[in-house]
Amino acid sequence: SHKPYPKKFIRCTPTEAELCKYFNNLYNATLITFANSFYELCKKKNVDYSKVKNICVHRTNINNAYLDATETFRGFGGQCLTKDTQAIASLLHDLGVDVDFFDCILHENAKLMGCESESSCYR
């Protein structure tokens, strides 16, 4: 099920709708990677990541979604986030756009997932 449905609908082209889906999934992958990376910093500084996160999400500009990270809850997996991040990274390369941001997310996530290499992590 894809619920909850949005409260507001906006007419757009099929390409715009497709890019909206990618935007959403890559944004979520970015948040997960950011949270896990910041978790590593907190761990190194002997600071409770959950406490830092819970303080920060009280700000109006930081939503709590996709920011959980623990020793056993690492990185992103599943079909959509991985597949879509790879697809956009590949599309940018194919189009000759000099943006490595999504490659970096895939690289960092592979490390978080304990993969020996990105190719072994993302098949």
Short mmCIF file of N, CA and C in Angstrom, two decimals:
data_model
loop_
_atom_site.label_atom_id
_atom_site.label_comp_id
_atom_site.label_asym_id
_atom_site.label_seq_id
_atom_site.Cartn_x
_atom_site.Cartn_y
_atom_site.Cartn_z
N SER A 1 0.83 -1.19 0.00
CA SER A 1 0.00 0.00 0.00
C SER A 1 0.88 1.25 0.00
N HIS A 2 0.44 2.26 -0.68
CA HIS A 2 1.19 3.51 -0.77
C HIS A 2 0.61 4.59 0.13
N LYS A 3 -0.20 4.21 1.07
CA LYS A 3 -0.80 5.20 1.97
C LYS A 3 0.25 5.69 2.95
N PRO A 4 0.13 6.86 3.52
CA PRO A 4 -0.96 7.80 3.32
C PRO A 4 -0.81 8.57 2.01
N TYR A 5 -1.93 8.82 1.38
CA TYR A 5 -1.92 9.58 0.15
C TYR A 5 -1.68 11.06 0.45
N PRO A 6 -1.05 11.77 -0.48
CA PRO A 6 -0.83 13.21 -0.25
C PRO A 6 -2.16 13.95 -0.11
N LYS A 7 -2.14 15.01 0.65
CA LYS A 7 -3.35 15.82 0.84
C LYS A 7 -3.56 16.78 -0.33
N LYS A 8 -2.48 17.05 -1.06
CA LYS A 8 -2.55 17.98 -2.16
C LYS A 8 -1.94 17.32 -3.39
N PHE A 9 -2.56 17.50 -4.53
CA PHE A 9 -2.06 16.96 -5.78
C PHE A 9 -1.65 18.10 -6.69
N ILE A 10 -0.56 17.91 -7.41
CA ILE A 10 -0.08 18.92 -8.35
C ILE A 10 0.09 18.25 -9.71
N ARG A 11 -0.52 18.84 -10.72
CA ARG A 11 -0.42 18.31 -12.08
C ARG A 11 1.01 18.50 -12.58
N CYS A 12 1.56 17.44 -13.17
CA CYS A 12 2.91 17.52 -13.70
C CYS A 12 3.06 16.53 -14.85
N THR A 13 4.19 16.65 -15.54
CA THR A 13 4.47 15.74 -16.64
C THR A 13 4.93 14.39 -16.07
N PRO A 14 4.88 13.34 -16.88
CA PRO A 14 5.41 12.05 -16.40
C PRO A 14 6.88 12.14 -15.98
N THR A 15 7.69 12.91 -16.71
CA THR A 15 9.10 13.05 -16.36
C THR A 15 9.25 13.77 -15.03
N GLU A 16 8.45 14.80 -14.80
CA GLU A 16 8.49 15.50 -13.51
C GLU A 16 8.08 14.55 -12.38
N ALA A 17 7.06 13.74 -12.62
CA ALA A 17 6.62 12.79 -11.60
C ALA A 17 7.73 11.77 -11.31
N GLU A 18 8.37 11.29 -12.36
CA GLU A 18 9.47 10.33 -12.20
C GLU A 18 10.61 10.95 -11.38
N LEU A 19 10.97 12.19 -11.71
CA LEU A 19 12.05 12.85 -10.98
C LEU A 19 11.65 13.16 -9.54
N CYS A 20 10.37 13.38 -9.29
CA CYS A 20 9.91 13.57 -7.91
C CYS A 20 10.12 12.30 -7.09
N LYS A 21 9.84 11.15 -7.69
CA LYS A 21 10.07 9.88 -6.99
C LYS A 21 11.55 9.70 -6.69
N TYR A 22 12.40 9.96 -7.69
CA TYR A 22 13.84 9.87 -7.47
C TYR A 22 14.29 10.85 -6.38
N PHE A 23 13.79 12.08 -6.46
CA PHE A 23 14.15 13.11 -5.48
C PHE A 23 13.85 12.60 -4.08
N ASN A 24 12.66 12.06 -3.89
CA ASN A 24 12.24 11.57 -2.58
C ASN A 24 13.15 10.44 -2.09
N ASN A 25 13.40 9.45 -2.94
CA ASN A 25 14.22 8.32 -2.52
C ASN A 25 15.68 8.71 -2.29
N LEU A 26 16.23 9.57 -3.12
CA LEU A 26 17.61 9.99 -2.93
C LEU A 26 17.75 10.92 -1.73
N TYR A 27 16.73 11.70 -1.46
CA TYR A 27 16.74 12.52 -0.25
C TYR A 27 16.77 11.63 0.98
N ASN A 28 15.97 10.57 0.98
CA ASN A 28 15.95 9.63 2.11
C ASN A 28 17.30 8.93 2.25
N ALA A 29 17.89 8.51 1.13
CA ALA A 29 19.21 7.88 1.17
C ALA A 29 20.25 8.84 1.72
N THR A 30 20.14 10.12 1.34
CA THR A 30 21.06 11.14 1.84
C THR A 30 20.93 11.30 3.35
N LEU A 31 19.69 11.37 3.83
CA LEU A 31 19.47 11.51 5.28
C LEU A 31 20.03 10.33 6.05
N ILE A 32 19.80 9.13 5.55
CA ILE A 32 20.30 7.92 6.21
C ILE A 32 21.83 7.94 6.25
N THR A 33 22.45 8.29 5.14
CA THR A 33 23.91 8.34 5.08
C THR A 33 24.45 9.42 6.00
N PHE A 34 23.81 10.58 6.01
CA PHE A 34 24.21 11.67 6.90
C PHE A 34 24.12 11.23 8.36
N ALA A 35 23.00 10.63 8.74
CA ALA A 35 22.80 10.21 10.13
C ALA A 35 23.86 9.20 10.55
N ASN A 36 24.12 8.22 9.70
CA ASN A 36 25.11 7.21 10.03
C ASN A 36 26.52 7.81 10.10
N SER A 37 26.82 8.75 9.24
CA SER A 37 28.13 9.41 9.26
C SER A 37 28.28 10.25 10.53
N PHE A 38 27.23 10.95 10.91
CA PHE A 38 27.29 11.75 12.13
C PHE A 38 27.34 10.85 13.36
N TYR A 39 26.68 9.70 13.28
CA TYR A 39 26.76 8.71 14.35
C TYR A 39 28.22 8.31 14.60
N GLU A 40 28.97 8.12 13.52
CA GLU A 40 30.39 7.76 13.64
C GLU A 40 31.18 8.86 14.36
N LEU A 41 30.89 10.11 14.03
CA LEU A 41 31.55 11.23 14.71
C LEU A 41 31.23 11.23 16.20
N CYS A 42 29.96 11.08 16.52
CA CYS A 42 29.54 11.06 17.92
C CYS A 42 30.21 9.92 18.68
N LYS A 43 30.25 8.75 18.05
CA LYS A 43 30.87 7.58 18.68
C LYS A 43 32.35 7.88 19.00
N LYS A 44 33.05 8.48 18.05
CA LYS A 44 34.47 8.80 18.23
C LYS A 44 34.67 9.83 19.34
N LYS A 45 33.72 10.72 19.52
CA LYS A 45 33.81 11.77 20.55
C LYS A 45 33.18 11.33 21.87
N ASN A 46 32.74 10.07 21.96
CA ASN A 46 32.05 9.55 23.17
C ASN A 46 30.82 10.38 23.53
N VAL A 47 30.05 10.70 22.51
CA VAL A 47 28.82 11.46 22.68
C VAL A 47 27.67 10.59 22.22
N ASP A 48 26.55 10.66 22.92
CA ASP A 48 25.36 9.88 22.59
C ASP A 48 24.67 10.48 21.36
N TYR A 49 24.80 9.79 20.23
CA TYR A 49 24.19 10.28 18.99
C TYR A 49 22.69 10.52 19.15
N SER A 50 22.00 9.60 19.80
CA SER A 50 20.55 9.73 19.96
C SER A 50 20.19 11.01 20.68
N LYS A 51 20.98 11.38 21.66
CA LYS A 51 20.70 12.62 22.39
C LYS A 51 20.92 13.84 21.49
N VAL A 52 22.02 13.83 20.75
CA VAL A 52 22.29 14.94 19.82
C VAL A 52 21.16 15.05 18.81
N LYS A 53 20.79 13.91 18.20
CA LYS A 53 19.71 13.91 17.20
C LYS A 53 18.41 14.41 17.81
N ASN A 54 18.07 13.91 18.99
CA ASN A 54 16.80 14.30 19.62
C ASN A 54 16.76 15.78 19.99
N ILE A 55 17.90 16.35 20.31
CA ILE A 55 17.96 17.80 20.55
C ILE A 55 17.73 18.55 19.24
N CYS A 56 18.41 18.10 18.20
CA CYS A 56 18.35 18.80 16.91
C CYS A 56 16.99 18.74 16.25
N VAL A 57 16.28 17.62 16.40
CA VAL A 57 14.98 17.51 15.72
C VAL A 57 13.92 18.39 16.36
N HIS A 58 14.23 19.04 17.46
CA HIS A 58 13.30 20.00 18.03
C HIS A 58 13.31 21.33 17.27
N ARG A 59 14.30 21.50 16.42
CA ARG A 59 14.33 22.69 15.57
C ARG A 59 13.25 22.54 14.50
N THR A 60 12.74 23.63 14.03
CA THR A 60 11.66 23.56 13.05
C THR A 60 12.14 23.12 11.67
N ASN A 61 13.44 23.24 11.39
CA ASN A 61 13.93 22.92 10.05
C ASN A 61 14.49 21.50 9.93
N ILE A 62 14.46 20.71 11.01
CA ILE A 62 15.00 19.35 10.96
C ILE A 62 13.91 18.36 11.33
N ASN A 63 13.55 17.53 10.37
CA ASN A 63 12.54 16.49 10.58
C ASN A 63 13.24 15.23 11.10
N ASN A 64 12.56 14.46 11.91
CA ASN A 64 13.15 13.28 12.54
C ASN A 64 13.19 12.05 11.63
N ALA A 65 12.62 12.12 10.46
CA ALA A 65 12.54 10.96 9.58
C ALA A 65 13.91 10.57 9.04
N TYR A 66 14.21 9.28 9.05
CA TYR A 66 15.41 8.69 8.47
C TYR A 66 16.71 9.09 9.18
N LEU A 67 16.63 9.54 10.41
CA LEU A 67 17.84 9.97 11.12
C LEU A 67 18.29 9.02 12.21
N ASP A 68 17.63 7.87 12.36
CA ASP A 68 18.05 6.92 13.39
C ASP A 68 19.31 6.19 12.92
N ALA A 69 20.22 5.96 13.88
CA ALA A 69 21.44 5.20 13.59
C ALA A 69 21.93 4.59 14.90
N THR A 70 22.28 3.32 14.84
CA THR A 70 22.86 2.61 15.97
C THR A 70 23.92 1.66 15.43
N GLU A 71 24.58 0.94 16.31
CA GLU A 71 25.58 -0.03 15.87
C GLU A 71 24.98 -1.12 14.98
N THR A 72 23.72 -1.45 15.21
CA THR A 72 23.09 -2.53 14.45
C THR A 72 22.14 -2.03 13.37
N PHE A 73 21.87 -0.75 13.34
CA PHE A 73 20.94 -0.16 12.37
C PHE A 73 21.75 0.77 11.48
N ARG A 74 22.36 0.20 10.42
CA ARG A 74 23.33 0.92 9.62
C ARG A 74 22.93 1.01 8.15
N GLY A 75 23.16 2.15 7.57
CA GLY A 75 23.01 2.34 6.15
C GLY A 75 21.61 2.09 5.60
N PHE A 76 21.50 2.19 4.29
CA PHE A 76 20.22 1.91 3.63
C PHE A 76 20.36 0.68 2.76
N GLY A 77 19.28 -0.02 2.60
CA GLY A 77 19.26 -1.21 1.78
C GLY A 77 17.94 -1.25 1.04
N GLY A 78 17.51 -2.43 0.73
CA GLY A 78 16.24 -2.57 0.03
C GLY A 78 16.37 -2.25 -1.44
N GLN A 79 15.27 -2.33 -2.11
CA GLN A 79 15.26 -2.14 -3.56
C GLN A 79 15.32 -0.68 -3.99
N CYS A 80 14.44 0.14 -3.47
CA CYS A 80 14.24 1.48 -4.06
C CYS A 80 15.40 2.44 -3.81
N LEU A 81 15.85 2.59 -2.58
CA LEU A 81 16.87 3.60 -2.31
C LEU A 81 18.18 3.27 -3.04
N THR A 82 18.58 2.03 -2.98
CA THR A 82 19.81 1.61 -3.66
C THR A 82 19.68 1.75 -5.17
N LYS A 83 18.63 1.17 -5.72
CA LYS A 83 18.41 1.18 -7.17
C LYS A 83 18.31 2.61 -7.70
N ASP A 84 17.56 3.44 -7.02
CA ASP A 84 17.35 4.80 -7.51
C ASP A 84 18.60 5.67 -7.37
N THR A 85 19.37 5.47 -6.30
CA THR A 85 20.61 6.23 -6.15
C THR A 85 21.60 5.84 -7.23
N GLN A 86 21.69 4.54 -7.50
CA GLN A 86 22.56 4.08 -8.59
C GLN A 86 22.10 4.63 -9.93
N ALA A 87 20.80 4.62 -10.15
CA ALA A 87 20.25 5.08 -11.44
C ALA A 87 20.57 6.55 -11.69
N ILE A 88 20.38 7.38 -10.69
CA ILE A 88 20.64 8.82 -10.87
C ILE A 88 22.13 9.08 -11.00
N ALA A 89 22.96 8.39 -10.22
CA ALA A 89 24.41 8.55 -10.35
C ALA A 89 24.84 8.18 -11.77
N SER A 90 24.30 7.09 -12.30
CA SER A 90 24.62 6.65 -13.66
C SER A 90 24.11 7.63 -14.70
N LEU A 91 22.89 8.13 -14.50
CA LEU A 91 22.32 9.10 -15.44
C LEU A 91 23.16 10.37 -15.51
N LEU A 92 23.60 10.85 -14.36
CA LEU A 92 24.45 12.05 -14.34
C LEU A 92 25.74 11.81 -15.13
N HIS A 93 26.34 10.64 -14.94
CA HIS A 93 27.55 10.31 -15.71
C HIS A 93 27.25 10.26 -17.19
N ASP A 94 26.15 9.57 -17.57
CA ASP A 94 25.78 9.45 -18.98
C ASP A 94 25.52 10.81 -19.63
N LEU A 95 24.96 11.73 -18.85
CA LEU A 95 24.66 13.07 -19.36
C LEU A 95 25.86 14.01 -19.32
N GLY A 96 26.96 13.53 -18.75
CA GLY A 96 28.17 14.35 -18.66
C GLY A 96 28.08 15.43 -17.61
N VAL A 97 27.21 15.24 -16.62
CA VAL A 97 27.06 16.22 -15.54
C VAL A 97 28.09 15.89 -14.46
N ASP A 98 28.91 16.85 -14.10
CA ASP A 98 30.00 16.65 -13.15
C ASP A 98 29.49 16.79 -11.72
N VAL A 99 28.75 15.78 -11.27
CA VAL A 99 28.23 15.73 -9.90
C VAL A 99 28.56 14.34 -9.34
N ASP A 100 29.34 14.30 -8.29
CA ASP A 100 29.75 13.04 -7.67
C ASP A 100 29.01 12.77 -6.36
N PHE A 101 28.11 13.63 -5.98
CA PHE A 101 27.42 13.54 -4.69
C PHE A 101 26.78 12.16 -4.46
N PHE A 102 26.06 11.67 -5.45
CA PHE A 102 25.34 10.40 -5.27
C PHE A 102 26.30 9.21 -5.30
N ASP A 103 27.40 9.33 -6.04
CA ASP A 103 28.45 8.31 -5.98
C ASP A 103 29.01 8.24 -4.56
N CYS A 104 29.19 9.41 -3.94
CA CYS A 104 29.71 9.45 -2.57
C CYS A 104 28.74 8.79 -1.60
N ILE A 105 27.46 9.01 -1.79
CA ILE A 105 26.45 8.37 -0.92
C ILE A 105 26.54 6.85 -1.06
N LEU A 106 26.63 6.36 -2.28
CA LEU A 106 26.76 4.92 -2.51
C LEU A 106 28.04 4.38 -1.88
N HIS A 107 29.12 5.11 -2.03
CA HIS A 107 30.40 4.68 -1.46
C HIS A 107 30.32 4.62 0.07
N GLU A 108 29.81 5.67 0.70
CA GLU A 108 29.69 5.70 2.16
C GLU A 108 28.74 4.62 2.66
N ASN A 109 27.65 4.41 1.95
CA ASN A 109 26.69 3.39 2.37
C ASN A 109 27.30 2.00 2.28
N ALA A 110 28.10 1.75 1.25
CA ALA A 110 28.76 0.44 1.12
C ALA A 110 29.66 0.19 2.32
N LYS A 111 30.37 1.23 2.78
CA LYS A 111 31.21 1.10 3.97
C LYS A 111 30.36 0.79 5.19
N LEU A 112 29.26 1.51 5.34
CA LEU A 112 28.37 1.30 6.49
C LEU A 112 27.77 -0.09 6.51
N MET A 113 27.51 -0.63 5.32
CA MET A 113 26.91 -1.96 5.21
C MET A 113 27.95 -3.07 5.34
N GLY A 114 29.23 -2.68 5.47
CA GLY A 114 30.29 -3.67 5.64
C GLY A 114 30.66 -4.42 4.38
N CYS A 115 30.44 -3.81 3.23
CA CYS A 115 30.77 -4.46 1.96
C CYS A 115 32.26 -4.28 1.67
N GLU A 116 32.84 -5.28 1.06
CA GLU A 116 34.25 -5.19 0.68
C GLU A 116 34.47 -4.16 -0.42
N SER A 117 33.47 -4.05 -1.29
CA SER A 117 33.53 -3.04 -2.36
C SER A 117 32.11 -2.66 -2.73
N GLU A 118 31.98 -1.54 -3.44
CA GLU A 118 30.66 -1.12 -3.87
C GLU A 118 30.03 -2.14 -4.81
N SER A 119 30.85 -2.73 -5.69
CA SER A 119 30.29 -3.69 -6.63
C SER A 119 29.78 -4.94 -5.93
N SER A 120 30.41 -5.32 -4.81
CA SER A 120 29.91 -6.49 -4.07
C SER A 120 28.67 -6.14 -3.25
N CYS A 121 28.50 -4.87 -2.97
CA CYS A 121 27.37 -4.42 -2.15
C CYS A 121 26.12 -4.19 -2.99
N TYR A 122 26.31 -3.68 -4.20
CA TYR A 122 25.19 -3.28 -5.04
C TYR A 122 25.17 -4.13 -6.31
N ARG A 123 24.51 -5.25 -6.23
CA ARG A 123 24.41 -6.13 -7.41
C ARG A 123 23.05 -6.07 -7.99
#
